[in-house]
Coordinates of C-alpha atoms in Angstrom, one line a residue:
Chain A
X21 CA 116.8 -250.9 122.1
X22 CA 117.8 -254.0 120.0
X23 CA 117.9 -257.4 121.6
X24 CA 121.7 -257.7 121.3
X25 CA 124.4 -255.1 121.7
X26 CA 127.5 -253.9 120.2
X27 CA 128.9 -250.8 121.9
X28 CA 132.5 -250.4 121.2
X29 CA 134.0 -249.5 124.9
X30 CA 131.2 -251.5 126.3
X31 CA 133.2 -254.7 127.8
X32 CA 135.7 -252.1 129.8
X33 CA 133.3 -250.5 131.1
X34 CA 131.6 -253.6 132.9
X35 CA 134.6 -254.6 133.6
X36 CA 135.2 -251.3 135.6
X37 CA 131.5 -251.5 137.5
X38 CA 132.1 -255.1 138.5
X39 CA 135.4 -253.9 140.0
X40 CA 134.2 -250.8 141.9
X41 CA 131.4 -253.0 143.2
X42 CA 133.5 -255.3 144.4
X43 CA 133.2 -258.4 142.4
X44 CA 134.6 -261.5 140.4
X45 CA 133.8 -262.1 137.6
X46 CA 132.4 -265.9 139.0
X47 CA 130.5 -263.7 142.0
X48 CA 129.3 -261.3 139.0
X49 CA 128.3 -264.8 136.8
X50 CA 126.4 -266.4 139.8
X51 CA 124.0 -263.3 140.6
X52 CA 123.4 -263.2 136.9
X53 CA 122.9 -266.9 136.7
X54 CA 125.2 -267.3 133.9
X55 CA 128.7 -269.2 133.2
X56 CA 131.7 -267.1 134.2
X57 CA 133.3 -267.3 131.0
X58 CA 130.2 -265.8 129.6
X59 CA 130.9 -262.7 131.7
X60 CA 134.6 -262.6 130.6
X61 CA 133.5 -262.9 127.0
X62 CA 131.2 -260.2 127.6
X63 CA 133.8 -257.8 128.4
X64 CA 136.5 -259.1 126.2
X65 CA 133.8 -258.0 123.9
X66 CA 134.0 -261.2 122.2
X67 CA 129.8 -261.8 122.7
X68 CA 127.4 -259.5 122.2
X69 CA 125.4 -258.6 125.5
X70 CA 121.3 -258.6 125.7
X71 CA 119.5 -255.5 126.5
X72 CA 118.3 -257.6 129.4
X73 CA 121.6 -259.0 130.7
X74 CA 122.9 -254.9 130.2
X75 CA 120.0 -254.3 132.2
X76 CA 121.1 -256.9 134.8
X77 CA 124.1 -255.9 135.6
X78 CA 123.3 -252.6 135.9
X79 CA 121.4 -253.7 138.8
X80 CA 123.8 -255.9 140.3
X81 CA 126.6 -253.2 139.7
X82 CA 124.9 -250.5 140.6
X83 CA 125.1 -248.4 138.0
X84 CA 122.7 -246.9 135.1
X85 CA 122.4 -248.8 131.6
X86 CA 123.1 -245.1 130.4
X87 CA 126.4 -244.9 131.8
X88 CA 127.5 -248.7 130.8
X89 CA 126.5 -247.3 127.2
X90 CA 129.1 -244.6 127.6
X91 CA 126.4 -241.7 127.3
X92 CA 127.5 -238.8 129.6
X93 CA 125.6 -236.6 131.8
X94 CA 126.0 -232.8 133.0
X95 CA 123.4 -233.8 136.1
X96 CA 126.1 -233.9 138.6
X97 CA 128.2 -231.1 137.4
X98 CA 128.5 -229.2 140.2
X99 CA 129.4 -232.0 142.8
X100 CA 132.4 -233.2 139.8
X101 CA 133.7 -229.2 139.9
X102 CA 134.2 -229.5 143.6
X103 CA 135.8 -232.7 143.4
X104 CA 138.3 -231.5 140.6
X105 CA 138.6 -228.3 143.3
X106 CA 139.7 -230.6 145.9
X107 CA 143.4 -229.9 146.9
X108 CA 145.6 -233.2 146.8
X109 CA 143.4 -234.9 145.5
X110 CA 145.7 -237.2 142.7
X111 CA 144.8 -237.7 139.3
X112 CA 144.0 -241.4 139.4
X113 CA 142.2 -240.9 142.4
X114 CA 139.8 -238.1 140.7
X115 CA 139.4 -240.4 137.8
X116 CA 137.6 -242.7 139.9
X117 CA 135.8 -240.4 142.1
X118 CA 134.2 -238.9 139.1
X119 CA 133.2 -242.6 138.0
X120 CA 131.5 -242.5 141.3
X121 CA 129.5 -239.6 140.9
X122 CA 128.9 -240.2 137.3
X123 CA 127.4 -242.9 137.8
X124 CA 125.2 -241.5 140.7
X125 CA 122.1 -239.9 140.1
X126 CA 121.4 -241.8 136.6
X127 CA 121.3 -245.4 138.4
X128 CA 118.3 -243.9 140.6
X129 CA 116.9 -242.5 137.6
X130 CA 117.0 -245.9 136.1
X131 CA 115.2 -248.1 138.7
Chain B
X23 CA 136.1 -231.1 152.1
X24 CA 135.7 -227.8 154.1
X25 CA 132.7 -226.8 152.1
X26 CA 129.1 -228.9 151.7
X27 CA 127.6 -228.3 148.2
X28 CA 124.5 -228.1 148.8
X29 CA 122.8 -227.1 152.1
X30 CA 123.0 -223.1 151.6
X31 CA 120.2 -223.9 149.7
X32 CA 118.0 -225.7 152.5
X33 CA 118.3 -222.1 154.4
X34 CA 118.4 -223.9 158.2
X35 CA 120.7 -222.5 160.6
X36 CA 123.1 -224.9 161.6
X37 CA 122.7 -226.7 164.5
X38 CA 124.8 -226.4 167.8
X39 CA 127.2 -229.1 168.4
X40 CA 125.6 -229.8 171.5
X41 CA 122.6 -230.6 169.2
X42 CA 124.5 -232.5 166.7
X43 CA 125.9 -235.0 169.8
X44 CA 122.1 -235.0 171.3
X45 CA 120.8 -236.2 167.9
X46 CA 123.1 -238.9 167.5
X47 CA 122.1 -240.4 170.8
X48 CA 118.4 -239.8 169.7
X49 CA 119.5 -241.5 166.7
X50 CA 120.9 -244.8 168.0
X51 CA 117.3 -244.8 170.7
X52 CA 115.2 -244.7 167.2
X53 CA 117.3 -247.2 165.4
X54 CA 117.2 -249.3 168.1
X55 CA 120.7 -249.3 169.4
X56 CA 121.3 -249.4 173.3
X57 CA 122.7 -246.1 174.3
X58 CA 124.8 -248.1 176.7
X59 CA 126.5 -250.8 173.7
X60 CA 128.2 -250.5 170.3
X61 CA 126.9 -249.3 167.3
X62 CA 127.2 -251.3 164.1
X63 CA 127.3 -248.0 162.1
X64 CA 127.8 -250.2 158.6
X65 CA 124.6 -252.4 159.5
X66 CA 122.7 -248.8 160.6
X67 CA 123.8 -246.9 157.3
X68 CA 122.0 -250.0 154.7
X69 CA 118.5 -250.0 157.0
X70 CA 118.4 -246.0 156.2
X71 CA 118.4 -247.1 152.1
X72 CA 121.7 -245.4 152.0
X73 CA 124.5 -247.2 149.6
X74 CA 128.2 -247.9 151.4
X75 CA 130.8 -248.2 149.3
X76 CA 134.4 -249.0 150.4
X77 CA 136.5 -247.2 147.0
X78 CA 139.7 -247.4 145.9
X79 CA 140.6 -243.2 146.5
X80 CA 143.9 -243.6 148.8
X81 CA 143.8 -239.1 148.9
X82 CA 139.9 -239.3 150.9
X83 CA 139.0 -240.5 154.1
X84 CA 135.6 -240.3 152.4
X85 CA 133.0 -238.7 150.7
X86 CA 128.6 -238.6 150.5
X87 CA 126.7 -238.1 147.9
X88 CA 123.0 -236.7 147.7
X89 CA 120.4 -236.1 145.1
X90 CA 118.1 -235.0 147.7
X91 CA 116.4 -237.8 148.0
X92 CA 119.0 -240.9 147.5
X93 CA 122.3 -240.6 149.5
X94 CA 125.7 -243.2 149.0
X95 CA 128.3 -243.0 151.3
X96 CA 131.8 -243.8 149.7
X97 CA 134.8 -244.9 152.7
X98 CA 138.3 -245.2 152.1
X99 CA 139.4 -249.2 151.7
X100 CA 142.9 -248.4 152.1
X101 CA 142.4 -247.0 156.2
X102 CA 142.3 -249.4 159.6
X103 CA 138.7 -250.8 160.5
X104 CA 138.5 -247.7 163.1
X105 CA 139.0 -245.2 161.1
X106 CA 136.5 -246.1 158.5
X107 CA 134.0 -246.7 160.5
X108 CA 134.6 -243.5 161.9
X109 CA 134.5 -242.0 158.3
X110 CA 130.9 -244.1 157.9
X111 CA 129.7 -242.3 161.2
X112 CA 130.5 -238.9 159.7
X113 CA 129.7 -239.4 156.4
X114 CA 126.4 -240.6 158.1
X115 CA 125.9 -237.4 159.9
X116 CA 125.9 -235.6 157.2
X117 CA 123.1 -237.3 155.4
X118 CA 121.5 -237.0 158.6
X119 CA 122.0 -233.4 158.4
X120 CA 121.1 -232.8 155.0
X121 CA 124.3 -231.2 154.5
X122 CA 124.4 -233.1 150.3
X123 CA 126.9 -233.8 148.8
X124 CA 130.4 -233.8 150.9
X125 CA 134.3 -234.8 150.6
X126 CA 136.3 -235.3 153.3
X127 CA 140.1 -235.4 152.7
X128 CA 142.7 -236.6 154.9
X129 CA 142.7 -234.4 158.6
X130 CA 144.8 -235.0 161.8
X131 CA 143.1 -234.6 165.0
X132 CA 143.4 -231.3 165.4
X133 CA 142.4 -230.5 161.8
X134 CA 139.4 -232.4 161.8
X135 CA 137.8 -229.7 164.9
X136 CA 139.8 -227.0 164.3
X137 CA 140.0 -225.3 160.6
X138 CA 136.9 -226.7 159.2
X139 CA 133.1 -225.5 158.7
X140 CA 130.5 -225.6 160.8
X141 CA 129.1 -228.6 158.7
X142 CA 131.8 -230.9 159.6
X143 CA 132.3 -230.0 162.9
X144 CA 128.3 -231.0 163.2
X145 CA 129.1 -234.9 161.1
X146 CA 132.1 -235.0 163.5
X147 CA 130.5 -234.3 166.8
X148 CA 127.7 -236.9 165.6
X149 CA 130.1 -239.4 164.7
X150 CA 131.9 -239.3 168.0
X151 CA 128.2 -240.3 170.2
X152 CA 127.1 -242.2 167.5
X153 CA 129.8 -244.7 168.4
X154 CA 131.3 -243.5 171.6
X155 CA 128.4 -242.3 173.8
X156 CA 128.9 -241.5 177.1
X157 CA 127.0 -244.9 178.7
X158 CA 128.6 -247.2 176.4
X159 CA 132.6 -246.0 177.4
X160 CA 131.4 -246.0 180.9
X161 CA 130.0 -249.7 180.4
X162 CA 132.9 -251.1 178.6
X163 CA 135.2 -250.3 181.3
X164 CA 133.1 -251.3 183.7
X165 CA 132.5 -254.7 181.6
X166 CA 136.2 -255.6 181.2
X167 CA 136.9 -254.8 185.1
X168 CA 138.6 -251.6 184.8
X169 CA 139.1 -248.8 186.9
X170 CA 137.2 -246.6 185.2
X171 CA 139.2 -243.4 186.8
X172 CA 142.3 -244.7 185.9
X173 CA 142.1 -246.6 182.6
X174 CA 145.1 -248.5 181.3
X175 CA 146.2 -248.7 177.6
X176 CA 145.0 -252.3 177.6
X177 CA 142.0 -251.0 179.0
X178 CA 141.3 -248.3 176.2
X179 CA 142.7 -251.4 173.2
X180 CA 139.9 -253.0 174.4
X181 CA 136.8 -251.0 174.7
X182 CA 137.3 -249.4 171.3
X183 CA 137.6 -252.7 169.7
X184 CA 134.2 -253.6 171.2
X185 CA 133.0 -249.8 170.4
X186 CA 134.8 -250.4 166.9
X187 CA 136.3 -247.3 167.3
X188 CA 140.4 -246.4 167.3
X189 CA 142.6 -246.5 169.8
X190 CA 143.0 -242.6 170.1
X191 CA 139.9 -242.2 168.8
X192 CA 138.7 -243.1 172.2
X193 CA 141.3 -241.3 173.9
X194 CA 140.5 -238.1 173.0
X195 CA 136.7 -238.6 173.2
X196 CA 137.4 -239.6 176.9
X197 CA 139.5 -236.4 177.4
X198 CA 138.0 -233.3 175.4
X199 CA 134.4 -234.6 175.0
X200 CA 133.6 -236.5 178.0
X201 CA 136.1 -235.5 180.2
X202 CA 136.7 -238.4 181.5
X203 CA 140.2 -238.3 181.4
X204 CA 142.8 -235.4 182.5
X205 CA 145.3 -234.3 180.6
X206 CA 148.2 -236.4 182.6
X207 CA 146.0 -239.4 181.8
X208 CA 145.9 -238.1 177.9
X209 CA 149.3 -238.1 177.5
X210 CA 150.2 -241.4 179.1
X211 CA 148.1 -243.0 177.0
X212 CA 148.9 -241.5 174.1
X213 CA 152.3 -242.7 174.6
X214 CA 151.3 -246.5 174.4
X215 CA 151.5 -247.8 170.9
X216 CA 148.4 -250.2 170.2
X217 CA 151.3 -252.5 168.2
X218 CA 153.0 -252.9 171.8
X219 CA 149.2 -253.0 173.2
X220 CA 148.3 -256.0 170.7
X221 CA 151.4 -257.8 171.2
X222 CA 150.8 -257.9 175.2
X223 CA 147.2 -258.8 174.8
X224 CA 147.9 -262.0 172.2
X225 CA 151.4 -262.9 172.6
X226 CA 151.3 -265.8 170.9
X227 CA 150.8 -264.0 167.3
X228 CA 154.3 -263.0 166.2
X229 CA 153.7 -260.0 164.6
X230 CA 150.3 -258.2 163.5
X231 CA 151.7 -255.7 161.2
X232 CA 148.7 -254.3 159.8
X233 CA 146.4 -256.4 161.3
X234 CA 144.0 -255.8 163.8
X235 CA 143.2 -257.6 167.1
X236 CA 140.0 -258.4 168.0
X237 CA 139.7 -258.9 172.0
X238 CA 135.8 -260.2 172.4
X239 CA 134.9 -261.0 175.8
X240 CA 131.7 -262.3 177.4
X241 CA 130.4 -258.9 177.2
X242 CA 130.5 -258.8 173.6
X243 CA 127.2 -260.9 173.1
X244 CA 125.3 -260.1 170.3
X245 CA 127.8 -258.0 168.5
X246 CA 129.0 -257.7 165.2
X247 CA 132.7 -258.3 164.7
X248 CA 133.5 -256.9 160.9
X249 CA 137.5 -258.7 159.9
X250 CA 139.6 -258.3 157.0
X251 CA 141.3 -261.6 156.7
X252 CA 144.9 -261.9 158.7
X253 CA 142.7 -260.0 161.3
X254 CA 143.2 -261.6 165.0
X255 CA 140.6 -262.6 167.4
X256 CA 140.4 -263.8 171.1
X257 CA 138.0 -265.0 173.4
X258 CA 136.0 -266.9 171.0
X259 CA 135.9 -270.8 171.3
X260 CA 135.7 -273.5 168.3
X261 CA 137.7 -274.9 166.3
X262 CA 138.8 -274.3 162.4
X263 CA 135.4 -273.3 161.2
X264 CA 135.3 -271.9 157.8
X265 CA 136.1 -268.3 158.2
X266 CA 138.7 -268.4 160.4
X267 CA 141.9 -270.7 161.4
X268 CA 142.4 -271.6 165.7
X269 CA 146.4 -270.2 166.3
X270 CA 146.3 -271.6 169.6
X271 CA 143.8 -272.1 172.8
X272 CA 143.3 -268.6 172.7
X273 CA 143.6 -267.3 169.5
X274 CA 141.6 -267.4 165.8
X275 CA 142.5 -265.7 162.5
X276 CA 140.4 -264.6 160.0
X277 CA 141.0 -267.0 157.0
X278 CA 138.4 -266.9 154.7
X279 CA 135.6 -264.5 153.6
X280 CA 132.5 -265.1 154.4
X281 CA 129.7 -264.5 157.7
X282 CA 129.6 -266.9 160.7
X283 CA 128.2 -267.1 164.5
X284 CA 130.5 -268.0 167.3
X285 CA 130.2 -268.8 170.7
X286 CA 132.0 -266.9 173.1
X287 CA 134.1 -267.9 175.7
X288 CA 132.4 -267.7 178.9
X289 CA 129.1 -267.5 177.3
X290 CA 127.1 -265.9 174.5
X291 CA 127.8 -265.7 170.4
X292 CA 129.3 -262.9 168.3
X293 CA 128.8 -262.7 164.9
X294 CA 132.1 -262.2 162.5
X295 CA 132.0 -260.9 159.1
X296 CA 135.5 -261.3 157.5
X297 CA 136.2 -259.7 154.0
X298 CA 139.2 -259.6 152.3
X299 CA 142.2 -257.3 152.6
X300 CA 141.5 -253.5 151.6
X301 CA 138.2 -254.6 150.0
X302 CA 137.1 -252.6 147.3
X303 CA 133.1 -251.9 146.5
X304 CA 129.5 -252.1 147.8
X305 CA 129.0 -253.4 151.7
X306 CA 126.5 -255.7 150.5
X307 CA 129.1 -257.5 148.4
X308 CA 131.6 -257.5 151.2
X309 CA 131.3 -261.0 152.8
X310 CA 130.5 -262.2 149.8
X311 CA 132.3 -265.5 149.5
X312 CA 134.1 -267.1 145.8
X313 CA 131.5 -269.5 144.3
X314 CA 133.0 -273.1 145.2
X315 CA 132.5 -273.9 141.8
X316 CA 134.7 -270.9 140.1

């Protein structure tokens, strides 16, 4: 993995782990020990992130490196067909249910 | 949902319900929780290594997720504190169970005993004495100085708070599980609205709305009170202390998040945990307070 990053798609999809775990972006900046506009750059995608900060947040987010890369899965295929089976279930709602499981199994796999 | 994913493949028979309620009391003995006292199901889930996530899915009350190994249980952020502890509790007994991967959409009462598998009915009977055993409603009563055979609404408001349970959550616990109540008991206190209940119990707050009261009392010592912020608590003494504002002699409101111990009145501390409103991710994250230098 290079030192420095540029994955197109990258900075939203931070954004959207920092959100479902439930922080800032000045809570997210102070468990990475960096400067919150840092973080906002980061997913503005206006500066490039480390392999180790990607790595970092992962950890902090809870959620694989493979997934903030955007590289998709079949692992949890069955459990995402049930969900989609679920009866009134709305669409945004499955959206982020299948953000959940997606990003599941992988994170284990990744610690 | 009505269906588990993944325990046909265990091949275990299920167990009875009477065994699902006897191994949530066994569970509370092992974890260390008094059989006779609340259980701090959030607290209990993150010592088992299981991840609690409050998410922003209005359409679930929640939903667990196994690999086999690793489980994360995923609560509605948008329900009152009762009902998703509840949800935690059942979500719990399922990984308990090793029932995998579960959803759990939106039941009424009656739905959530009646037209579902035999797997839920097991996570529901070990959610309801995992937090509502029989020694800890009997205690509570007995604690706040109520006539435990004839149990008023203000009564009820009040042990499920400390249980950390709903209002008619309790109630029908007491009637169809514990029989504690009959069913001219069930309706009359059905009939009593915990808005009217909250109002009577802390007149001086105008009007809750969606806010919850919190009515510790001596016998509260040692527990956990978790608050959202506009969140309403009695019976604890001190003044404006960080997380929360005084209203009056009697009453405090959650005002800021963050984790503090306070003394009770007439003797011992609670601890309260107050998040924000219809928080939004991981537990651990949940009292988390803004940096002061944001």
């Amino acid at each position: 993995m290079p030192k420095t990053l540029d994955l197109p798609g990258i900075g939203e999809r931070l954004r959207q782990a920092r959100e479902a775990a439930g922080l800032s972006q000045a809570q997210a900046a102070k468990l990475m020990n960096l400067h919150r506009p840092t973080v906002t750059e980061i997913e503005n995608e206006t500066r490039k992130v480390s392999a180790g900060e990607l790595k970092q947040f992962g950890e902090i987010y809870h959620v694989s490196v493979e997934w903030l890369m955007g590289e998709t899965s079949s692992v949890n295929d069955k459990v995402k067909l049930a969900a989609r089976k679920l009866h009134g279930l709305k669409e945004r709602d499955l959206e982020t249910v299948m953000r959940i499981i997606d990003s599941f199994r992988r994170e284990r796999g990744a610690r | 949902m009505r269906e588990a994913l993944d325990s046909k493949m265990t091949g275990q028979p299920h167990p009875t319900l009477g065994q699902a309620a006897k191994t949530a009391l066994e569970y509370r003995v092992r974890n260390g929780v008094a059989l006779d006292g609340p259980c701090d199901v959030y607290e209990l889930i993150v010592r088992q290594g299981v991840e609690l996530r409050f998410m922003e899915v209005k359409s679930l009350e929640g939903f667990y997720l196994s690999d086999g190994t690793a489980g994360q249980i995923n609560v509605c952020a948008f329900r009152p504190a009762g009902l998703q502890r509840f949800t935690a509790a059942h979500e719990l007994g399922h990984h308990v169970f090793k029932h995998g991967s579960t959803f759990d959409p939106q039941l009424d009462y009656a739905e959530r005993f009646s037209s579902v598998t035999a797997e839920e009915r097991v996570a529901e009977l070990f959610a309801r004495y995992l937090l509502m055993p029989r020694r800890a409603v009997h205690k509570g009563l007995v604690n706040i100085g109520a006539n435990v055979k004839n149990p008023q609404p203000s009564d009820i408001y009040r042990v499920a708070a400390w249980l950390g349970v709903g209002y008619t959550t309790l109630i029908h616990q007491m009637r169809w599980s514990l029989e504690l109540l009959n069913q001219t008991q069930l309706e009359f206190l059905l009939g009593a609205k915990p808005q009217a209940i909250k109002q009577t119990l802390a007149p001086s707050i105008a009007k809750f709305g969606r806010s919850e009261l919190w009515p510790a009392h001596a016998s509260w010592n040692g527990s956990h009170i978790h608050v959202e912020i506009g969140d309403v608590i009695t019976g604890i003494s001190g003044g404006n202390e960080g997380i929360v504002t005084a209203v009056d002699r009697a009453c405090h409101q959650a005002s800021s998040i963050g984790r503090c111990v306070f003394p009770l009145v007439g003797g011992g501390h609670v601890q309260v945990s107050v998040c924000r409103k219809e928080f939004v991710g991981f537990y651990e994250y949940r009292y988390l307070p803004e940096p002061e230098d944001a």
